[in-house]
Coordinates of C-alpha atoms and ligand atoms in Angstrom, one line a residue:
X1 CA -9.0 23.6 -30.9
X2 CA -6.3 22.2 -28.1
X3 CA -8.4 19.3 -26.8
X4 CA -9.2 19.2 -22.8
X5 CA -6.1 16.6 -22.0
X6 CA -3.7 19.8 -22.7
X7 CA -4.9 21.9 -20.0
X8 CA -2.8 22.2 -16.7
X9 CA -4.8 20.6 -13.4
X10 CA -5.6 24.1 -12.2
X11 CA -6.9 25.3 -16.0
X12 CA -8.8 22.1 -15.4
X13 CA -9.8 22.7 -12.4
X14 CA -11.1 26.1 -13.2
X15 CA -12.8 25.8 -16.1
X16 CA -15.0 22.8 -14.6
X17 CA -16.0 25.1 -11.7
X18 CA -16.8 28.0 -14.3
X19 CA -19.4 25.2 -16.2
X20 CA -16.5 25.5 -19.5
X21 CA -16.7 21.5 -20.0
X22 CA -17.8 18.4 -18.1
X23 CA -15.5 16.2 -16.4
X24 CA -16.9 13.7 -19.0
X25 CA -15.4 15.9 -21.9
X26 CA -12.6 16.4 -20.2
X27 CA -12.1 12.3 -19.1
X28 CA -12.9 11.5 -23.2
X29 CA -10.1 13.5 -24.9
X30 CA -8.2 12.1 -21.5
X31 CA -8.9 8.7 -22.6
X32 CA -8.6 9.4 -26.2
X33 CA -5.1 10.6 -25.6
X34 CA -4.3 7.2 -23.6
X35 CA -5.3 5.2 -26.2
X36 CA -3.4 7.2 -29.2
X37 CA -0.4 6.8 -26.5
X38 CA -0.5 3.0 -26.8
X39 CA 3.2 2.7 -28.6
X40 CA 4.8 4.7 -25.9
X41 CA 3.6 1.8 -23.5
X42 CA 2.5 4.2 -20.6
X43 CA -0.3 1.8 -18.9
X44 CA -0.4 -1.6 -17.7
X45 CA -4.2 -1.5 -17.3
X46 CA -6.3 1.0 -18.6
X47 CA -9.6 1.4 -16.5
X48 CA -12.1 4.1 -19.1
X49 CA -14.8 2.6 -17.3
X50 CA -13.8 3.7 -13.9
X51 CA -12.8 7.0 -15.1
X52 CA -15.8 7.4 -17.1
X53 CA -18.0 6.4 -13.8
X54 CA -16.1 8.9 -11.3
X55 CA -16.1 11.6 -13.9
X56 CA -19.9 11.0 -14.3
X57 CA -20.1 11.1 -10.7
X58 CA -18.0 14.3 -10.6
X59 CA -20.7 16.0 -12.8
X60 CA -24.0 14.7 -10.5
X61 CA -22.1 15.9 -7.5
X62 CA -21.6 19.5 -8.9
X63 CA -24.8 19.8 -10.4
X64 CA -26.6 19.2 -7.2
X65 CA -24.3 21.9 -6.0
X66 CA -22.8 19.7 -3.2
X67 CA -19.3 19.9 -1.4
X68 CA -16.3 19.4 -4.2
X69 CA -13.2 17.7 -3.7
X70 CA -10.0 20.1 -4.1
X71 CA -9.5 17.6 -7.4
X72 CA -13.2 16.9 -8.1
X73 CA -13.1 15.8 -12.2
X74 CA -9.4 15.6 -13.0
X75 CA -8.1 12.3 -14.6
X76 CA -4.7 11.2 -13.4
X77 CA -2.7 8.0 -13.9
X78 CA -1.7 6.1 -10.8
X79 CA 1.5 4.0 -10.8
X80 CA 1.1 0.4 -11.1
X81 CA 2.5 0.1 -7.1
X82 CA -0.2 1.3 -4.9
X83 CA -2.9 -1.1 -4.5
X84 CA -6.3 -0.1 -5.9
X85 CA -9.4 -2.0 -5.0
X86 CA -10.4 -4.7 -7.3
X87 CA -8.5 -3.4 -10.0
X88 CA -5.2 -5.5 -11.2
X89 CA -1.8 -4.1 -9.3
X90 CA 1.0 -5.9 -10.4
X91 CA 4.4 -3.4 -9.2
X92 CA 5.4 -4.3 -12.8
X93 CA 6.4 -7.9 -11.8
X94 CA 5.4 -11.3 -13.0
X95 CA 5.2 -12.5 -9.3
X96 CA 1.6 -10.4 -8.9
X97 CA 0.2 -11.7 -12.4
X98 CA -3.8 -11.8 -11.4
X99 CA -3.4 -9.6 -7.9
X100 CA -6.7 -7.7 -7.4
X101 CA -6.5 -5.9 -4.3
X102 CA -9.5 -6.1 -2.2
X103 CA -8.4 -2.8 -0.6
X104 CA -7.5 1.1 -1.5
X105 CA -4.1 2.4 -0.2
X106 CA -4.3 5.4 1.5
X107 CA -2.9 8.0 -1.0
X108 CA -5.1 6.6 -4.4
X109 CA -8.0 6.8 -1.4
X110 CA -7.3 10.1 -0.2
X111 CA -7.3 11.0 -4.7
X112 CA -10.6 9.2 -5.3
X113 CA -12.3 11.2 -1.9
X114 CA -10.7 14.6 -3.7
X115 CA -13.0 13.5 -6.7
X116 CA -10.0 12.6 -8.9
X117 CA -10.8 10.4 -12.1
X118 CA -8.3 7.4 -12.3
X119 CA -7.4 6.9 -16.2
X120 CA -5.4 3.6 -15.1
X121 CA -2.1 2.2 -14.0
X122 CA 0.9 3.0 -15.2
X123 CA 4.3 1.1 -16.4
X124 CA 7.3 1.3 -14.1
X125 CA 10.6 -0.5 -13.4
X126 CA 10.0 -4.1 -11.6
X127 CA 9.0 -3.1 -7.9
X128 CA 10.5 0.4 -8.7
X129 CA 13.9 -1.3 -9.0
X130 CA 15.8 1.0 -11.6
X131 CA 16.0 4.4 -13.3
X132 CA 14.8 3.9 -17.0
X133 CA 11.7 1.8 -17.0
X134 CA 13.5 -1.1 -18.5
X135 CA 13.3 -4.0 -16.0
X136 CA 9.1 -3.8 -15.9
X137 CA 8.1 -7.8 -16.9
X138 CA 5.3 -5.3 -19.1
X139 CA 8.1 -4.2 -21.1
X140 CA 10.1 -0.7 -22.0
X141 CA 7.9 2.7 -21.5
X142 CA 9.1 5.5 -24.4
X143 CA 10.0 8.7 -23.4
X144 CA 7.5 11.2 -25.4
X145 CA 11.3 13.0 -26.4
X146 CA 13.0 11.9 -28.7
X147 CA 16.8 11.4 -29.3
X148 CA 18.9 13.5 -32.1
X149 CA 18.6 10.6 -34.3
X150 CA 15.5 9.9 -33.9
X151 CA 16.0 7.0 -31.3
X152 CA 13.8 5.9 -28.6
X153 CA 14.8 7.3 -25.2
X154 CA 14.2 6.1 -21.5
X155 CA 11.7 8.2 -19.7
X156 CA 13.9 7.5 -16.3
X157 CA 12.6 5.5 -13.6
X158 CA 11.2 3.9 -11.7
X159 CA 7.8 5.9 -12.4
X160 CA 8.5 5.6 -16.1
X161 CA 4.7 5.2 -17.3
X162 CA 3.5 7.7 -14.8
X163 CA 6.0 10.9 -15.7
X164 CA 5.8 9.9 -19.8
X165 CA 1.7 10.4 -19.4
X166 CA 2.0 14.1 -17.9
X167 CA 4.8 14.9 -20.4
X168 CA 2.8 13.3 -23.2
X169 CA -0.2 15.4 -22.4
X170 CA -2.4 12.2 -21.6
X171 CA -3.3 14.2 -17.8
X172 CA -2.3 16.5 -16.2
X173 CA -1.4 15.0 -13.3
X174 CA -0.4 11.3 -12.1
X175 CA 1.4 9.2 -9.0
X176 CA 4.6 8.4 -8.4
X177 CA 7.1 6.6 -5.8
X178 CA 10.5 8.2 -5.1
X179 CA 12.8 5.3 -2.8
X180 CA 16.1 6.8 -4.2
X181 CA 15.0 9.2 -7.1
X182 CA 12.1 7.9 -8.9
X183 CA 10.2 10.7 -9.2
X184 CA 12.5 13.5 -9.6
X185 CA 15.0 11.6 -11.7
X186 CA 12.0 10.8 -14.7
X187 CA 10.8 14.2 -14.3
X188 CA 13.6 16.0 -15.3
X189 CA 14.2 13.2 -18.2
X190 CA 10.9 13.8 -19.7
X191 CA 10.7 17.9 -18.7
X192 CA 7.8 17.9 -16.1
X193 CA 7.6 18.9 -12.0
X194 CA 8.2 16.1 -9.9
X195 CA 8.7 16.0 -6.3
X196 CA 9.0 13.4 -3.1
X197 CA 7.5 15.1 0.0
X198 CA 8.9 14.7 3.5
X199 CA 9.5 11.1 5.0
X200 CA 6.1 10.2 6.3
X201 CA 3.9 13.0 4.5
X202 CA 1.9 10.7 2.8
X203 CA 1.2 7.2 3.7
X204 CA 2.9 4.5 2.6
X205 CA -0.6 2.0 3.5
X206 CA -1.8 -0.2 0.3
X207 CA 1.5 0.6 -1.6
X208 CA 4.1 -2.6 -2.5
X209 CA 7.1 -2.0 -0.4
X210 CA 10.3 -1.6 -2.1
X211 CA 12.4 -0.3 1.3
X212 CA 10.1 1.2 3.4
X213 CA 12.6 3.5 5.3
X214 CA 13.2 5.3 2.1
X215 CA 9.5 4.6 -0.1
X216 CA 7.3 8.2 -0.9
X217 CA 4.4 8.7 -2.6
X218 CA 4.3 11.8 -4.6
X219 CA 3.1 13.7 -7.7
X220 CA 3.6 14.4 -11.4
X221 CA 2.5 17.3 -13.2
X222 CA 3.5 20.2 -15.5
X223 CA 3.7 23.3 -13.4
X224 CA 4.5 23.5 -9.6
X225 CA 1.2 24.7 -8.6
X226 CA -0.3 21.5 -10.0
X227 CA 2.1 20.0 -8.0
X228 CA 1.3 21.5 -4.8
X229 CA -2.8 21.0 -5.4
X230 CA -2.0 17.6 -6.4
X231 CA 0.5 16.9 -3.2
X232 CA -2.2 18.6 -0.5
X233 CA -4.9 15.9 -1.8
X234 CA -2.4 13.0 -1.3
X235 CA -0.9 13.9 2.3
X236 CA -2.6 13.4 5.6
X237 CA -1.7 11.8 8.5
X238 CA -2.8 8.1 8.6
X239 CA -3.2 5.6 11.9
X240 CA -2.8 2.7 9.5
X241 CA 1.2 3.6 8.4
X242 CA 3.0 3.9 11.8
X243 CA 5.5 5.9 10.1
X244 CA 3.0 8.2 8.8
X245 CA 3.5 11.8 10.5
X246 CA 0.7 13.4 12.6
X247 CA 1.1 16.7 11.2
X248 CA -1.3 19.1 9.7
X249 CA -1.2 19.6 5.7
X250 CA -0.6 23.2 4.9
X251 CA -2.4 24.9 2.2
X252 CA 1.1 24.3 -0.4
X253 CA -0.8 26.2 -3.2
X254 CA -1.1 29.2 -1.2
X255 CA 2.8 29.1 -0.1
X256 CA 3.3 30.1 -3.8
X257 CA 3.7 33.9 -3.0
X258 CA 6.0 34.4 -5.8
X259 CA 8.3 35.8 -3.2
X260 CA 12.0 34.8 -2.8
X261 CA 13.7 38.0 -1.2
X262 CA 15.8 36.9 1.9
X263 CA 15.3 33.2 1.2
X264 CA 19.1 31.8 1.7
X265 CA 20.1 29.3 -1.1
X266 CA 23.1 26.6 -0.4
X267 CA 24.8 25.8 -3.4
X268 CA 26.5 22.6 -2.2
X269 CA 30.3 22.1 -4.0
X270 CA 30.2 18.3 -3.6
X271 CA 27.2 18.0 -6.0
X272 CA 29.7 18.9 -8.6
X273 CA 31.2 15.5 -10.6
X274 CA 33.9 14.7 -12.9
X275 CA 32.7 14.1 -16.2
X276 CA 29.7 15.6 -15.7
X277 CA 28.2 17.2 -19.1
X278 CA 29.4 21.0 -19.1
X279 CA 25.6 22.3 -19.7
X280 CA 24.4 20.6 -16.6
X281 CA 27.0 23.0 -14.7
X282 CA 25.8 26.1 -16.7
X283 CA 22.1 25.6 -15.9
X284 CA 23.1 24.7 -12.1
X285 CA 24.5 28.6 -12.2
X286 CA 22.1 29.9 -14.1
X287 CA 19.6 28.3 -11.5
X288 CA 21.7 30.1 -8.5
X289 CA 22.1 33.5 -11.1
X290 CA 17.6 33.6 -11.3
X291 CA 17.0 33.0 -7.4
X292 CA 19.4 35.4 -6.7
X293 CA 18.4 37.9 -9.3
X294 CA 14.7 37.7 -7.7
X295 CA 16.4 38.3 -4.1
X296 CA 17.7 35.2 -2.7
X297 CA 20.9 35.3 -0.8
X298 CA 23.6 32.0 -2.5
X299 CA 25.0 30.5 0.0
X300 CA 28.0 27.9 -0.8
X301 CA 27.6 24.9 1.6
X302 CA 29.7 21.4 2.3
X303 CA 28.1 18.1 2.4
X304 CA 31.1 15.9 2.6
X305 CA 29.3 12.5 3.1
X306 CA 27.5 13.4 -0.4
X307 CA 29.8 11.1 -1.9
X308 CA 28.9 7.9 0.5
X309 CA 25.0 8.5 0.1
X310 CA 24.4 6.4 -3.0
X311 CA 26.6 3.9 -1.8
X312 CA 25.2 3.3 1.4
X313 CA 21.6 2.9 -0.1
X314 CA 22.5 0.8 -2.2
X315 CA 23.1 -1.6 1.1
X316 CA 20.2 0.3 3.1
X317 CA 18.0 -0.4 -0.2
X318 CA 18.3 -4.1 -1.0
X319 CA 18.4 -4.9 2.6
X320 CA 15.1 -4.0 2.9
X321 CA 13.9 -4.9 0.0
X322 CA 15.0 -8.7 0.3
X323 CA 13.1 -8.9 3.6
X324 CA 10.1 -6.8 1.9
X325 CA 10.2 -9.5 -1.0
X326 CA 10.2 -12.7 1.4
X327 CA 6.1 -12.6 0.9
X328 CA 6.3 -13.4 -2.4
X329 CA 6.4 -17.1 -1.9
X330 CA 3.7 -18.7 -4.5
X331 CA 0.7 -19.2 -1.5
X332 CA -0.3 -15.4 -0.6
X333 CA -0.2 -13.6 -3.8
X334 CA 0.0 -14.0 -7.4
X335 CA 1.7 -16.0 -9.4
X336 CA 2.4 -20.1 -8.2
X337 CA 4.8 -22.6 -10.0
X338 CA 4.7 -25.8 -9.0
X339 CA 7.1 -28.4 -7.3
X340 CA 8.0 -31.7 -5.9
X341 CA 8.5 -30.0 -2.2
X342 CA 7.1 -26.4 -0.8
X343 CA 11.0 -25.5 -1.0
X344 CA 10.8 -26.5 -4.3
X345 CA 7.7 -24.3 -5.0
X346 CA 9.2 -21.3 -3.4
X347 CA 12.4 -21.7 -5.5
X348 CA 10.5 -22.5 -8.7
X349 CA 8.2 -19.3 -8.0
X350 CA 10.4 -16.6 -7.2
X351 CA 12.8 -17.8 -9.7
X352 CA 10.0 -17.7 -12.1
X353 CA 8.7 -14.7 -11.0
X354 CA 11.4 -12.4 -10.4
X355 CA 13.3 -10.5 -13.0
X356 CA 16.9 -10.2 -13.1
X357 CA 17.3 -6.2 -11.4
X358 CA 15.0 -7.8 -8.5
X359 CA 16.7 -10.7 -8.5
X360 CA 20.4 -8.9 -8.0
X361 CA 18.8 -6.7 -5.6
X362 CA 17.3 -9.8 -3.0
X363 CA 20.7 -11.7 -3.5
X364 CA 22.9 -8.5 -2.3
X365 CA 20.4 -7.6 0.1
X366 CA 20.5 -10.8 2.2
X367 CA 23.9 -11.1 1.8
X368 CA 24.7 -7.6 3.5
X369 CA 21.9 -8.6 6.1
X370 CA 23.7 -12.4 6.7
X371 CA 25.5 -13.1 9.8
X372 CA 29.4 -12.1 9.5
X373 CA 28.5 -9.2 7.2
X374 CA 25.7 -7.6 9.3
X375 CA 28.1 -5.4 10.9
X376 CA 30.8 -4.4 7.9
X377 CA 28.3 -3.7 5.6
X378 CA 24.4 -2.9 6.8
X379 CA 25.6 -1.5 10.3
X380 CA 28.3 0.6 8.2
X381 CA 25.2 2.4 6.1
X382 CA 22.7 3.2 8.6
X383 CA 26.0 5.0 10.4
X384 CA 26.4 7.2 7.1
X385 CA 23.2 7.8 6.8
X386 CA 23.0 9.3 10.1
X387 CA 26.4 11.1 9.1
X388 CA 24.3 12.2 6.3
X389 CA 21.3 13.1 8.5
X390 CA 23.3 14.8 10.5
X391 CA 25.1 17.3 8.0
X392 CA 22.0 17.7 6.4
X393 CA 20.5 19.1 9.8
X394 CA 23.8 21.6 10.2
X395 CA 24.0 23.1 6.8
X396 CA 20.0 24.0 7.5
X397 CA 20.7 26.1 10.3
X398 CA 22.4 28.9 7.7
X399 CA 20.3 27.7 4.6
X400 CA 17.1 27.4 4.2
X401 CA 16.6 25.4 0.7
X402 CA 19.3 23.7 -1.4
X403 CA 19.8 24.0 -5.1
X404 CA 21.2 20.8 -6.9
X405 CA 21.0 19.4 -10.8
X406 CA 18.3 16.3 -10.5
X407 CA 20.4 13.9 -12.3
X408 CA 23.8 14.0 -14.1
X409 CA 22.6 13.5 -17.6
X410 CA 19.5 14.2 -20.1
X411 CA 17.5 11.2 -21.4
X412 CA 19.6 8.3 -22.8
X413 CA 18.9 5.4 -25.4
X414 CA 16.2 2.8 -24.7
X415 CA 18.7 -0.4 -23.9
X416 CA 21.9 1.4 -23.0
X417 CA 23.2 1.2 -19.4
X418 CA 21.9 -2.1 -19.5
X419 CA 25.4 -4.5 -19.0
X420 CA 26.6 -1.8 -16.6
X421 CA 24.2 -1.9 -13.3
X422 CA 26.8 0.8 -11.5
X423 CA 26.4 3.4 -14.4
X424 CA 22.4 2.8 -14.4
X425 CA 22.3 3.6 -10.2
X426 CA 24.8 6.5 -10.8
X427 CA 21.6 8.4 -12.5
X428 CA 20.5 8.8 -8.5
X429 CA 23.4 10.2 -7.6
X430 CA 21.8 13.5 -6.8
X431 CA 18.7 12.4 -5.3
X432 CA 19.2 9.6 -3.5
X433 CA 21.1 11.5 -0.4
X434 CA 17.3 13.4 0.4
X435 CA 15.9 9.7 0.4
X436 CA 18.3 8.9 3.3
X437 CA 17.5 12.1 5.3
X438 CA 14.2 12.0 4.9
X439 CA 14.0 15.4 3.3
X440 CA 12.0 17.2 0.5
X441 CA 12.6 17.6 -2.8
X442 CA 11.6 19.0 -6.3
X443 CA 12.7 18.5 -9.7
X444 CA 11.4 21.8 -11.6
X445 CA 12.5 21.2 -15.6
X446 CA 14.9 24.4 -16.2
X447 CA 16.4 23.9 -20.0
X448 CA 17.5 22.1 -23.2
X449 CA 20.8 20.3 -23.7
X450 CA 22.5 20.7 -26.9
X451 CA 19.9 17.9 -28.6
X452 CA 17.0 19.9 -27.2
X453 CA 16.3 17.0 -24.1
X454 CA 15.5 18.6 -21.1
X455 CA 17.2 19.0 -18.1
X456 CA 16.0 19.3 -14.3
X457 CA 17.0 21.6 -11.6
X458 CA 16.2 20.6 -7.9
X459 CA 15.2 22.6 -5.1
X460 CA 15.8 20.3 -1.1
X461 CA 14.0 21.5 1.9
X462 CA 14.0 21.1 5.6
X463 CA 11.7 18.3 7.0
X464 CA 7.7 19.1 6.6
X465 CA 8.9 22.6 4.9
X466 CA 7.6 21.7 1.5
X467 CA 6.1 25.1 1.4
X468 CA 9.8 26.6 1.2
X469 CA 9.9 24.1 -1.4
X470 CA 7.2 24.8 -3.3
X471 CA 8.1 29.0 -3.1
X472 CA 11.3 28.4 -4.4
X473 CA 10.8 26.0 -7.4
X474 CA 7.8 28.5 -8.4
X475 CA 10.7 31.4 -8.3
X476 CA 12.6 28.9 -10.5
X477 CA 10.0 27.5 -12.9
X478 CA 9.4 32.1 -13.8
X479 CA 12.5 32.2 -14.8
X480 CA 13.5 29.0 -16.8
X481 CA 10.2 29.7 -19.0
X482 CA 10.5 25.9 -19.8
X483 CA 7.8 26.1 -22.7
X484 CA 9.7 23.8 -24.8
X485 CA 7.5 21.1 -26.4
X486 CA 8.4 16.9 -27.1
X487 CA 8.0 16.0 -30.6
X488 CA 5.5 13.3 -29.5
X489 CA 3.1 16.8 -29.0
X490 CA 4.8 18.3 -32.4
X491 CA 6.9 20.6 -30.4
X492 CA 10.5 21.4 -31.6
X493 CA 12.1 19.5 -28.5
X494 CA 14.1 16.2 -29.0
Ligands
LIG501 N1 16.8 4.0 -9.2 C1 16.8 3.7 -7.8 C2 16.8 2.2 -7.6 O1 16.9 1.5 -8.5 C3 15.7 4.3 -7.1 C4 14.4 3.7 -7.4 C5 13.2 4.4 -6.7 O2 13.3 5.5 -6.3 N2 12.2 3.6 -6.6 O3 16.8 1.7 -6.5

């Protein structure tokens, strides 16, 4: 019999409402699948005994027939970045080694008062710097897919441990953060639905700031109605993040109507790249050839600044991030080493307890920010990225979604990329420009490459129109029929 962790959130959902199974059935085989995941490295702390509490919990409440949260009894995994209340949160660095947060941040909050079940924290990329889970101090997560040869692949990153446990059938459903592509870039390395809501959708309260211009909380999961339950439960307006929007969170599962006629598609000709692997292209058309064949009009559309985006956060980024990272200094959090002066125990502690990726990213982030560059290089990217804004906000007047690959290549080796830090931020390349507008997006996996990994498509809104969103990537999750298996699950994937 397929054990309870298999089921999608809303099979989940609905068979704990129809009396199928307990939420403390379904949190076991949850847990049980955790534990037999250990090798792939997915967790940083497992908590069984808070999920085996709020599962309990969960039961009690819908036994006495009380009010039920939209999530009430569904295990999920919540990345290692937002702060959960007394339970370790280390961003995947060395510098938080023993941080217990006495406080919730707002989106695990708004989870836990929807009735969700927290399994534990998951791996990621040190402070969500990178896009293969390989600078975390906790070490490497595996991507459930395997290469031709049998190698260990990257699951993308920076949500690494969070995407693997959805592919990997551990829940059905888990947290992310997406600053320039980390939750669409893993998802469509490790074949699941990932998507970054609108700027200021969800709160950005209780979670560790990478750049907080650009940071989203968001979901994982295996279908895009799981997805769009998940995303509802997360959202909300919140006085305590000041960029936080005071908007009203639509019903998203109910914008899946199935019905693309009339819906106008921009195809736009600068996401096309030299060198980029010929089946990416083909699935790109065949993406544009199934919206199209269900009724959508293709539109072709220019972004010329496309091509500056990834540069320009790569200033906008660090910048913020090296002024983010300045509370790290050995008295307020974490990890302390010692010295003969406090300069000295500042130096001694970040040095200590920084990595090498967050390292890089501090020194060229206060460098760009220093006095004589200011203006050549961090006044130069906040103009693109209102260049980039601003074309965004044209080519939506005649389009209203746009269809893009997620990233330019399928899952690579564990380790490569490594001695090349341009090649590893090139994986954002198609993601990052909707992290400097502010705009939605969706990673929806679509098909194979030639070693059976899979491969993304994404779907880009307009501001706060996630429901667009979320009626095209349905539209496009029909037709792919992605039902392709890892072999982690014994499928015949990679
Ligand atoms: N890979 C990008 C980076 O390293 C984006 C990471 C993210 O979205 N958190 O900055």
């Amino acid at each position: 019999m397929a054990k309870l962790n298999d089921l999608t959130l809303a099979e989940a959902r609905d068979g704990l409402a129809a009396g199928d199974f307990s939420a403390v059935e379904l949190a076991e085989d949850c847990i049980a699948a955790m534990e037999a995941a250990r090798d792939l490295n997915l967790f940083i702390t497992e908590t069984p005994e808070i999920a085996r509490e709020r599962a309990a919990q969960s039961d009690a409440r819908r036994a006495a027939g009380g009010a039920h949260g939209a999530m009430d009894g569904i295990p999920i995994a919540v990345k290692d970045l937002f702060c959960t209340e007394g339970v370790l949160t280390t961003a995947a660095s060395h510098i938080l080694d023993g941080f217990h947060p006495p406080y919730e941040s707002t989106v695990s909050q708004n989870l836990i008062d929807a009735g969700a079940v927290m399994l534990g924290k998951t791996n990621l990329d040190e402070f969500a710097m990178g896009s293969a889970n390989m600078t975390s101090y906790y070490g490497p997560v595996k991507n459930p897919w395997v290469g031709a040869a049998g190698e260990d692949l990257v699951p993308g990153g920076s949500s690494g441990g969070s995407v693997a446990a959805v592919a990997a059938n551990v829940c059905p459903g888990s947290t992310g953060t997406d600053t320039g592509g980390s939750i669409r870039q893993p998802a469509s390395l490790c074949g699941v639905v990932g998507l970054k809501p609108t700027y200021g959708r969800c709160s950005r309260w209780g979670i560790v700031a990478f750049a907080s211009s650009l940071d989203q909380a968001g979901p994982f999961a295996r279908t895009v109605r799981d997805s769009a339950i998940m995303l509802k439960a997360m959202a909300g307006h919140d006085p305590k993040d000041s960029t936080s929007a005071p908007v009203e969170v639509p019903d998203f599962e109910a914008a899946i109507t199935g019905d693309v006629k009339g819906l106008r598609v921009g195809i736009p000709k600068e996401y096309t790249l030299d060198g980029m692997p010929a089946e990416i292209q083909a699935l790109w058309d065949r993406g544009a050839e199934w919206l199209k064949q269900q009724g959508a009009e293709i539109v072709p559309v220019s972004l010329p600044h496309t091509k500056y985006a990834l540069p320009a956060y790569y200033i906008v980024a660090p910048a913020e991030a090296s002024s983010n990272l300045a509370r790290y200094d050995g008295v307020r959090y974490g990890l302390r080493v010692d010295g003969d002066s406090l300069d000295e125990m500042y130096e001694n502690t970040r040095g200590a307890g920084f990595g090498a990726e967050v390292r890089r990213r501090v020194m060229i982030g206060t460098y760009v920010l220093s006095a004589g560059y200011y203006d050549a290089y961090y006044v130069k990217a906040q103009q693109v990225r209102t260049k980039i804004l601003n074309e965004f906000k044209q080519t939506f007047a005649d389009v209203d979604v746009l269809l893009t690959p997620t990233a330019p290549n399928a899952a690579f080796p564990i380790g490569a990329k490594m001695d090349d830090p341009v090649a590893m931020y090139l994986n954002d390349i198609f993601t990052v420009p909707a992290n400097m507008a502010g705009l939605p997006g969706i990673s929806v996996p679509a098909g194979l490459d030639a070693d059976g990994l899979p491969l993304g498509l994404q779907i880009v809104a307009k501001p706060f129109d996630e429901e667009t969103m979320f009626r095209a990537a349905d539209a496009l999750e029909r037709a792919a029929e992605f039902t392709a298996k890892p072999k982690y699950l014994g499928g015949q994937g990679g």
